[in-house]
Coordinates of C-alpha atoms in Angstrom, one line a residue:
M1 CA 65.9 94.5 93.9
P2 CA 63.6 95.4 96.5
L3 CA 67.1 96.2 98.9
N4 CA 68.3 98.7 96.2
D5 CA 65.7 100.4 95.7
D6 CA 65.6 100.3 100.0
L7 CA 69.0 101.6 100.0
R8 CA 68.0 103.9 97.2
A9 CA 65.8 105.9 98.8
L10 CA 67.7 106.5 101.6
L11 CA 71.1 107.1 100.3
G12 CA 70.1 109.3 97.1
A13 CA 71.6 108.2 93.2
D14 CA 75.0 109.2 93.9
G15 CA 75.0 106.9 97.3
L16 CA 74.4 103.6 95.3
L17 CA 76.2 102.3 92.8
T18 CA 76.0 99.9 90.6
D19 CA 76.8 99.8 87.5
T20 CA 79.9 96.7 86.0
E21 CA 82.8 98.9 86.5
S22 CA 82.2 100.1 90.0
L23 CA 81.3 96.4 91.3
R24 CA 84.6 95.3 89.9
L25 CA 86.4 98.3 91.8
H26 CA 85.0 97.4 94.8
G27 CA 85.3 93.8 94.2
S28 CA 89.9 94.1 95.0
D29 CA 92.0 95.9 95.8
L30 CA 96.2 95.9 95.5
L31 CA 96.8 92.4 95.5
D32 CA 93.7 90.1 94.7
E33 CA 89.6 90.5 93.0
G34 CA 87.0 88.7 94.4
A35 CA 83.3 87.5 94.3
P36 CA 81.4 90.3 92.2
C37 CA 79.9 93.1 94.5
L38 CA 75.9 92.9 94.8
A39 CA 75.8 97.1 94.8
V40 CA 78.2 100.0 96.5
I41 CA 77.0 103.0 98.9
R42 CA 78.3 105.0 100.0
P43 CA 76.3 106.8 102.5
T44 CA 77.7 110.3 103.4
S45 CA 76.3 110.5 108.2
V46 CA 76.5 108.3 111.0
D47 CA 72.7 107.9 110.8
A48 CA 72.0 106.8 107.7
L49 CA 75.1 104.5 107.6
A50 CA 73.6 102.6 110.4
E51 CA 70.0 102.3 109.3
A52 CA 71.8 101.2 105.5
V53 CA 73.8 98.6 107.7
R54 CA 70.3 97.9 109.3
L55 CA 68.9 97.5 105.7
I56 CA 71.2 94.4 104.8
G57 CA 71.5 92.6 107.5
A58 CA 68.1 92.5 107.9
A59 CA 68.5 91.7 104.2
G60 CA 70.6 88.6 104.8
V61 CA 73.2 89.5 103.1
P62 CA 76.5 89.6 102.8
M63 CA 78.6 93.0 103.8
A64 CA 82.5 94.5 104.0
P65 CA 83.5 97.8 105.2
R66 CA 85.8 99.4 102.8
G67 CA 88.3 102.9 103.9
G68 CA 91.2 104.2 101.4
G69 CA 91.5 100.2 99.6
L70 CA 94.5 100.2 99.7
T71 CA 95.6 97.1 101.2
Y72 CA 97.5 93.5 99.5
V73 CA 95.4 91.0 102.0
R74 CA 91.8 91.2 100.5
G75 CA 90.5 92.3 104.5
Y76 CA 87.4 94.1 102.1
V77 CA 87.2 91.5 98.7
V78 CA 84.2 89.0 100.1
P79 CA 86.1 85.7 97.7
D80 CA 83.2 83.0 98.1
R81 CA 80.2 85.2 97.8
G82 CA 78.3 88.7 96.5
F83 CA 78.3 90.7 98.8
V84 CA 78.2 95.0 99.9
A85 CA 80.9 96.8 99.6
V86 CA 80.5 100.3 102.1
D87 CA 82.7 102.5 101.3
L88 CA 83.0 105.1 103.6
A89 CA 85.4 107.6 102.0
R90 CA 82.5 110.4 101.9
L91 CA 82.2 110.2 105.2
N92 CA 85.0 112.5 106.0
Q93 CA 83.9 115.0 107.8
I94 CA 86.5 116.2 111.2
V95 CA 83.1 116.5 113.9
S96 CA 85.6 118.5 116.6
I97 CA 88.7 119.6 118.2
S98 CA 89.2 120.1 121.7
E99 CA 93.3 122.1 122.2
E100 CA 91.9 122.1 125.7
D101 CA 91.0 118.5 126.3
M102 CA 93.9 117.5 123.4
V103 CA 91.6 115.1 121.7
I104 CA 90.0 114.9 117.8
T105 CA 87.3 113.4 116.5
V106 CA 86.3 112.6 113.2
E107 CA 84.3 110.9 110.7
A108 CA 85.8 107.0 110.2
G109 CA 86.6 108.5 105.9
V110 CA 89.0 111.0 106.6
T111 CA 92.4 110.5 105.2
W112 CA 94.9 111.4 107.8
R113 CA 96.3 114.0 105.4
Q114 CA 92.9 116.5 106.2
I115 CA 93.9 115.6 110.2
H116 CA 97.5 116.5 109.7
E117 CA 96.5 119.6 107.8
A118 CA 94.1 120.5 110.3
L119 CA 96.3 120.3 113.1
K120 CA 99.4 122.4 111.8
P121 CA 97.7 125.5 112.3
L122 CA 97.0 125.1 115.7
G123 CA 100.8 122.9 117.1
L124 CA 99.0 120.0 117.6
R125 CA 99.1 116.4 115.6
L126 CA 98.8 113.0 116.3
P127 CA 101.1 111.0 118.0
F128 CA 100.9 108.5 115.0
F129 CA 100.0 110.5 112.5
G130 CA 99.5 108.4 109.4
T131 CA 101.4 107.0 106.5
F132 CA 103.5 107.6 103.1
S133 CA 99.4 107.1 101.2
G134 CA 98.1 108.5 103.9
A135 CA 96.5 111.1 101.1
R136 CA 94.1 108.5 100.9
A137 CA 94.1 106.0 103.3
T138 CA 91.7 106.6 106.0
V139 CA 91.4 106.8 109.9
G140 CA 88.8 103.5 109.8
G141 CA 91.1 101.6 108.2
G142 CA 94.9 102.5 109.4
L143 CA 92.5 101.3 112.6
S144 CA 90.8 98.3 111.1
N145 CA 94.1 97.3 109.7
G146 CA 96.5 98.2 111.8
A147 CA 98.3 101.8 109.9
L148 CA 102.1 101.8 111.0
F149 CA 105.1 104.4 109.7
L150 CA 104.7 108.1 110.7
G151 CA 105.8 108.9 114.0
T152 CA 105.9 104.7 114.4
A153 CA 109.4 104.3 116.5
R154 CA 108.1 106.3 119.0
H155 CA 104.4 106.0 119.1
V156 CA 103.6 103.1 117.6
S157 CA 100.0 102.4 116.0
A158 CA 97.1 104.3 115.2
A159 CA 95.6 101.6 117.7
E160 CA 98.4 102.9 120.7
T161 CA 96.4 106.9 119.3
V162 CA 92.9 105.9 119.1
I163 CA 90.6 106.2 122.8
G164 CA 87.4 106.0 121.6
M165 CA 85.0 105.1 118.6
E166 CA 81.0 104.8 117.6
V167 CA 81.0 101.3 115.6
V168 CA 77.8 100.4 113.6
L169 CA 77.2 96.5 114.1
A170 CA 76.0 94.0 111.8
D171 CA 72.3 95.3 112.4
G172 CA 72.6 99.3 112.5
T173 CA 73.0 99.1 116.6
L174 CA 75.3 102.9 116.9
L175 CA 78.1 100.9 119.6
H176 CA 79.9 103.6 121.6
T177 CA 83.2 102.4 123.3
G178 CA 85.5 104.4 125.8
Q179 CA 84.4 107.0 128.1
Q180 CA 81.2 107.8 125.5
A181 CA 80.0 104.5 126.3
V182 CA 79.7 106.2 130.1
E183 CA 75.3 107.1 129.5
R184 CA 76.1 111.0 131.1
A185 CA 79.4 110.7 129.6
P186 CA 79.2 114.0 128.1
K187 CA 82.9 113.9 126.2
P188 CA 85.2 111.0 124.7
F189 CA 88.4 111.1 126.6
M190 CA 89.5 108.3 128.2
R191 CA 89.9 104.3 126.8
T192 CA 89.7 102.2 129.2
F193 CA 87.1 103.2 132.5
G194 CA 86.8 99.2 132.9
P195 CA 87.1 97.4 130.2
D196 CA 88.9 97.9 127.2
L197 CA 86.3 97.5 124.7
T198 CA 87.3 100.2 121.8
G199 CA 90.4 96.9 121.6
L200 CA 87.9 94.2 120.4
F201 CA 87.3 96.6 117.1
V202 CA 91.6 98.1 115.7
H203 CA 92.5 95.5 114.2
D204 CA 90.1 93.0 113.3
A205 CA 90.1 93.5 110.1
G206 CA 86.1 95.1 110.1
A207 CA 85.1 92.2 110.6
L208 CA 83.0 93.1 114.1
G209 CA 82.1 96.4 112.5
I210 CA 82.2 99.1 110.7
K211 CA 83.7 102.8 112.8
A212 CA 82.2 105.3 112.4
R213 CA 83.2 108.3 114.2
V214 CA 87.0 108.0 116.0
S215 CA 88.6 109.9 119.0
L216 CA 92.2 110.0 119.1
R217 CA 94.5 111.8 121.5
L218 CA 96.5 114.8 120.1
I219 CA 99.5 116.1 121.5
R220 CA 101.8 119.6 121.1
A221 CA 103.9 119.2 117.4
P222 CA 107.3 118.6 117.8
R223 CA 109.7 121.5 117.6
A224 CA 112.7 121.0 116.8
S225 CA 113.1 117.9 114.2
G226 CA 116.8 116.4 113.7
Y227 CA 118.0 113.5 110.3
L228 CA 120.6 110.6 110.8
S229 CA 121.5 108.5 108.3
F230 CA 124.2 105.5 108.2
G231 CA 125.3 103.0 105.8
F232 CA 126.2 99.6 107.6
S233 CA 128.7 96.6 105.4
D234 CA 125.7 94.1 106.2
Q235 CA 122.4 92.9 107.4
A236 CA 123.3 92.0 110.6
A237 CA 124.8 95.4 111.9
G238 CA 122.4 97.3 111.0
I239 CA 119.3 95.6 112.6
A240 CA 121.4 95.9 115.6
A241 CA 122.0 99.3 115.9
L242 CA 117.9 99.8 114.8
C243 CA 116.5 97.3 117.6
E244 CA 119.1 99.5 119.5
V245 CA 117.9 103.0 119.3
A246 CA 114.3 101.9 119.3
R247 CA 115.2 100.5 123.2
S248 CA 116.3 104.6 123.4
D249 CA 113.8 105.8 122.6
I250 CA 115.8 108.4 119.8
A251 CA 113.9 108.7 117.3
E252 CA 110.3 108.9 115.6
D253 CA 110.6 107.2 112.8
A254 CA 114.0 104.8 112.5
Y255 CA 113.7 102.2 109.4
L256 CA 116.4 99.7 107.7
M257 CA 116.6 99.7 103.6
D258 CA 118.1 96.8 102.2
P259 CA 120.2 98.0 98.9
D260 CA 117.4 96.7 96.1
K261 CA 115.3 98.8 99.3
T262 CA 116.8 101.2 98.8
R263 CA 117.5 101.2 94.4
I264 CA 114.1 101.1 94.6
A265 CA 113.4 104.2 96.5
L266 CA 116.2 106.3 94.6
A267 CA 114.9 104.3 90.6
A268 CA 112.1 107.0 90.5
P269 CA 111.2 108.7 87.1
T270 CA 113.0 112.8 87.5
D271 CA 110.8 115.1 87.7
L272 CA 112.0 118.2 87.9
A273 CA 109.6 120.1 89.8
R274 CA 108.7 117.9 91.9
D275 CA 111.9 117.9 93.0
A276 CA 111.7 121.7 93.8
K277 CA 108.6 121.3 95.9
V278 CA 109.9 118.7 98.1
L279 CA 113.5 121.3 97.9
A280 CA 111.0 124.0 98.7
K281 CA 108.8 122.2 101.5
V282 CA 112.9 120.7 102.9
I283 CA 114.4 125.2 103.2
G284 CA 110.0 125.7 105.3
Q285 CA 110.5 122.7 107.1
E286 CA 113.5 124.4 109.2
G287 CA 112.1 127.1 111.2
G288 CA 114.8 129.2 109.7
L289 CA 115.6 130.9 106.5
L290 CA 119.6 130.1 107.5
K291 CA 119.1 126.7 108.3
G292 CA 116.4 126.6 105.3
L293 CA 118.0 127.4 103.1
K294 CA 121.5 124.8 104.7
A295 CA 119.4 121.7 105.3
G296 CA 118.6 122.6 101.3
A297 CA 122.0 122.5 100.1
K298 CA 122.7 120.0 101.6
L299 CA 119.6 118.0 100.7
A300 CA 120.5 119.2 96.5
L301 CA 124.1 118.4 97.2
A302 CA 124.0 114.9 97.7
G303 CA 121.2 114.1 95.2
R304 CA 120.0 110.6 94.0
S305 CA 123.1 108.7 93.6
F306 CA 124.9 109.0 97.7
I307 CA 124.7 105.4 98.6
D308 CA 126.8 102.9 98.0
D309 CA 125.8 99.2 96.0
G310 CA 125.2 97.0 99.0
C311 CA 125.1 99.4 101.9
H312 CA 121.7 98.7 104.4
S313 CA 120.5 102.0 105.4
L314 CA 119.5 103.5 108.5
H315 CA 117.4 106.1 108.1
L316 CA 115.7 108.2 111.4
V317 CA 113.8 111.4 111.9
L318 CA 114.5 113.1 115.7
A319 CA 112.1 114.9 117.0
G320 CA 111.9 117.4 120.8
R321 CA 110.8 119.7 122.7
S322 CA 114.1 121.8 122.2
D323 CA 116.5 122.5 119.0
E324 CA 119.0 121.3 122.5
A325 CA 117.2 117.6 123.4
V326 CA 117.3 116.8 119.6
A327 CA 120.9 117.0 119.7
A328 CA 121.4 115.3 122.6
D329 CA 119.4 112.2 121.0
M330 CA 121.3 112.4 117.2
A331 CA 124.6 112.6 119.0
A332 CA 122.9 109.0 121.3
A333 CA 121.8 108.0 117.1
R334 CA 125.9 108.7 116.0
D335 CA 127.1 106.5 119.4
I336 CA 125.1 103.9 118.5
A337 CA 125.5 103.5 114.3
A338 CA 129.2 104.0 116.0
R339 CA 129.8 100.9 118.0
F340 CA 127.8 98.1 115.0
G341 CA 130.2 100.1 111.9
G342 CA 127.6 102.5 110.5
M343 CA 129.5 105.3 108.3
A344 CA 127.2 108.7 108.0
L345 CA 125.6 108.7 105.1
P346 CA 123.7 112.5 103.6
D347 CA 120.3 112.8 105.5
S348 CA 118.2 113.3 102.6
I349 CA 116.1 109.6 102.3
P350 CA 114.8 110.1 105.9
R351 CA 114.9 114.6 105.3
A352 CA 113.2 114.8 101.6
G353 CA 110.4 111.7 104.0
R354 CA 109.5 114.7 106.4
A355 CA 109.5 117.2 104.6
D356 CA 106.6 115.6 101.1
L357 CA 104.4 114.1 103.9
F358 CA 101.2 112.0 102.3
N359 CA 102.6 111.7 98.6
P360 CA 100.2 111.2 95.3
V361 CA 98.8 107.6 96.0
S362 CA 99.7 107.9 92.6
T363 CA 103.3 107.6 92.8
M364 CA 102.9 104.6 95.1
V365 CA 100.7 101.7 94.0
V366 CA 103.2 100.6 91.2
G367 CA 107.5 101.0 91.6
P368 CA 109.6 102.4 89.2
Q369 CA 108.8 100.2 86.1
A370 CA 104.9 100.6 86.3
D371 CA 105.7 97.2 88.6
R372 CA 103.1 95.5 90.2
W373 CA 104.3 95.2 94.3
I374 CA 102.7 93.6 97.0
A375 CA 104.9 93.8 100.7
L376 CA 104.1 91.0 103.8
N377 CA 105.6 92.1 107.4
A378 CA 106.2 90.3 110.4
K379 CA 106.7 91.4 113.7
V380 CA 108.7 89.8 116.7
P381 CA 111.0 91.4 120.0
H382 CA 113.9 92.3 119.6
S383 CA 116.0 89.2 121.0
E384 CA 114.4 86.9 118.3
A385 CA 115.0 89.6 115.4
L386 CA 118.2 88.2 114.6
R387 CA 116.3 84.0 114.1
L388 CA 112.8 85.5 111.7
T389 CA 115.7 87.2 109.4
N390 CA 118.3 84.1 109.4
A391 CA 114.9 81.9 108.0
I392 CA 113.5 84.9 105.7
E393 CA 117.1 84.8 103.8
T394 CA 117.1 81.3 104.4
L395 CA 114.0 81.7 102.6
L396 CA 114.0 84.0 99.6
A397 CA 117.6 82.3 99.3
R398 CA 115.9 78.4 98.1
H399 CA 114.3 81.0 95.5
K400 CA 116.1 83.9 94.4
A401 CA 117.4 81.7 90.9
A402 CA 113.8 81.3 90.4
L403 CA 112.3 85.3 91.2
D404 CA 115.4 86.3 89.5
N405 CA 114.5 84.5 85.9
A406 CA 111.6 86.0 86.6
G407 CA 112.1 89.3 86.8
V408 CA 110.8 89.3 90.8
I409 CA 113.2 91.9 92.9
V410 CA 112.4 91.4 96.7
S411 CA 113.5 94.7 99.1
R412 CA 113.6 95.0 102.4
L413 CA 112.3 97.3 104.9
L414 CA 113.1 96.9 108.5
T415 CA 111.7 98.7 111.4
V416 CA 111.3 99.0 115.0
M417 CA 107.4 99.7 116.8
G418 CA 108.1 101.9 119.8
T419 CA 110.8 100.2 122.2
H420 CA 110.1 96.6 122.5
A421 CA 108.8 95.3 118.7
F422 CA 110.5 94.6 115.1
S423 CA 109.5 95.2 112.3
Y424 CA 110.5 92.8 108.9
E425 CA 108.9 93.7 105.7
P426 CA 109.5 92.0 102.4
V427 CA 108.4 93.2 99.8
M428 CA 108.4 91.8 95.8
N429 CA 108.5 93.8 92.5
W430 CA 107.3 92.7 88.9
R431 CA 106.1 93.8 86.1
D432 CA 102.4 92.5 85.7
S433 CA 99.0 93.3 84.0
W434 CA 97.1 95.8 86.8
L435 CA 94.5 94.6 87.8
P436 CA 91.3 97.5 88.4
L437 CA 92.4 99.9 91.9
H438 CA 95.9 99.7 89.4
R439 CA 93.9 101.7 86.9
D440 CA 91.2 103.3 89.1
I441 CA 94.4 105.5 91.2
L442 CA 96.4 105.8 87.3
Q443 CA 94.4 107.0 85.5
G444 CA 95.4 109.6 84.2
E445 CA 99.2 109.6 84.4
N446 CA 100.2 108.8 81.1
R447 CA 104.0 108.3 82.4
L448 CA 103.3 104.9 83.0
T449 CA 102.1 102.2 80.8
E450 CA 100.2 98.7 81.9
P451 CA 102.4 95.7 81.6
P452 CA 102.0 92.7 79.7
A453 CA 100.4 89.9 82.3
A454 CA 102.6 87.6 83.5
P455 CA 101.6 84.9 85.3
D456 CA 103.9 82.8 85.5
A457 CA 106.5 85.4 87.9
R458 CA 103.1 85.5 89.3
A459 CA 102.4 82.3 91.0
L460 CA 106.2 82.2 91.6
V461 CA 105.0 85.6 93.8
M462 CA 101.7 83.8 95.4
Q463 CA 104.1 80.6 96.0
V464 CA 107.1 83.0 98.2
R465 CA 104.3 85.2 100.3
A466 CA 102.5 81.7 100.9
E467 CA 105.5 79.8 102.1
L468 CA 106.3 83.9 104.0
I469 CA 103.6 83.8 105.6
A470 CA 103.7 80.1 106.6
L471 CA 107.0 80.7 107.9
F472 CA 106.3 83.7 110.3
A473 CA 103.3 81.4 111.7
E474 CA 105.5 79.0 112.5
H475 CA 107.7 82.0 114.0
G476 CA 104.5 83.2 116.4
A477 CA 105.1 86.6 114.7
A478 CA 102.0 89.3 114.5
S479 CA 101.7 91.5 111.5
N480 CA 99.8 94.4 110.7
Q481 CA 97.3 94.2 107.5
I482 CA 95.7 90.7 109.1
G483 CA 92.2 90.9 106.2
R484 CA 92.2 87.0 104.5
T485 CA 96.2 87.0 104.4
Y486 CA 97.4 86.4 107.8
P487 CA 96.2 83.5 109.5
Y488 CA 95.1 84.3 113.0
A489 CA 91.9 82.9 114.2
S490 CA 93.7 79.1 114.0
I491 CA 96.4 80.0 115.4
L492 CA 95.1 81.1 119.1
R493 CA 95.6 79.5 121.6
P494 CA 92.1 77.4 122.2
A495 CA 90.9 80.3 125.5
P496 CA 91.5 83.6 123.6
R497 CA 89.9 81.8 120.2
A498 CA 86.6 81.0 122.3
L499 CA 85.8 84.4 123.5
L500 CA 86.9 85.6 119.9
E501 CA 84.1 82.9 118.7
A502 CA 81.9 84.4 120.9
V503 CA 82.8 88.1 120.4
K504 CA 81.9 87.0 116.7
A505 CA 78.6 85.7 117.6
A506 CA 77.9 88.6 119.9
V507 CA 77.7 91.3 117.4
D508 CA 77.4 89.5 114.7
P509 CA 75.4 86.3 114.8
K510 CA 74.3 85.6 111.5
G511 CA 78.5 86.0 110.0
L512 CA 77.2 89.2 107.5
M513 CA 80.3 91.2 108.6
N514 CA 83.3 90.9 106.6
P515 CA 83.4 86.9 106.1
G516 CA 85.8 85.2 105.9
A517 CA 88.1 88.3 107.7
L518 CA 90.5 86.6 111.2
E519 CA 89.3 83.7 109.6
L520 CA 86.0 84.6 110.8
S521 CA 82.6 83.2 109.0

């Protein structure tokens, strides 16, 4: 078609994909397949991205931005019409690092691992610095979809780290937010000089524009770290301890795993070479040979079977400017755990997690039995944590017999965000045929064999998933990775909904930018 000719002339042969395999891949995520893509564009510069979007918009064709692709929410899967997938993987340059201003500017396709590795020799770090999938997950995708985990217990998320963006609107306009919205501003350094325009494009699921460049604030990397794990006999006691740890602001990572989540985490196929590398990293990260050897010996002795069945395990990573500061925080954490009946466990899980950051994505997109998995999440204030948890557990208990019969394992990962928010993440694992994105990521993984299709188990998972999403909405819970999964526009009060729709109409009057995301046409 004429649009493809124009895009090929602009982007080159490698910048436009129209083969069947690429179109199917870019029309799917880790949950589902949508309508077929009409084409995939892969720009290598911001100027080319803006011009390509202008051409697509002028032709009246819908488009959807895509980062690392690792979502379960149909965030870039347009279900009901053909669209152009805007793949930002080749927009992957670190533009600048300013140690003086403590700001890094990157293109949106840069991964969290790229940033971490570039900053580490400088003794710098992002406050929130990525997800465990950060070897592939990108900054643009993370800001569109609410990236969480590494550093989240203290620094919350990617949204709190960004200070400005350059965003391509549906007509190809390049919009600056933050201080660089000011015409004479030489550099990005402030987010909120006037209304927070940056905030409009954070967690927008790509419905308002395509992130092109992003500026993020830096911190000096902590000089000392500590690791703790505790076991609790029941979930409520573990939640109480987790929330008190959050309120006390003593940990960078804090998460509670139920017995099934722990079993899955420890059930990955044994890989002696990888285990040895993790052990070497643990020793190396301790900052001294003797200290490192002690930590490595502790990890080796703990092995993979150190948590009793039925135990809810709380894992903490603590960090600070000195060993003394971290020791004080660890003492406070031990006091909190003891207050709620927690027993000390080997710290293997948090220690190994921080030593082996950004695992290969092939180890994360399916479970240890080559099973598919999907996650959901609901965030509430600490005071609502038990009410939400009890409601979810009641719903899951109602379906337990059917889930067990279908071979569906439900596990829970509970986390906190800063001092003020609790997050409940149920995860469902089941053996089923893979989607194109699974196969693309797992190609060459001879240790795994794709299971046969399991339509009945899949239908049950999707039914329980839908009921959980409705329950989250009843509790007024927040979720990250909204995409086309969680209700958003429909649950807003009238005034904010009208404002959101007015913003959408202003930046995307034809409704071409990721239509349907956030429930916006």
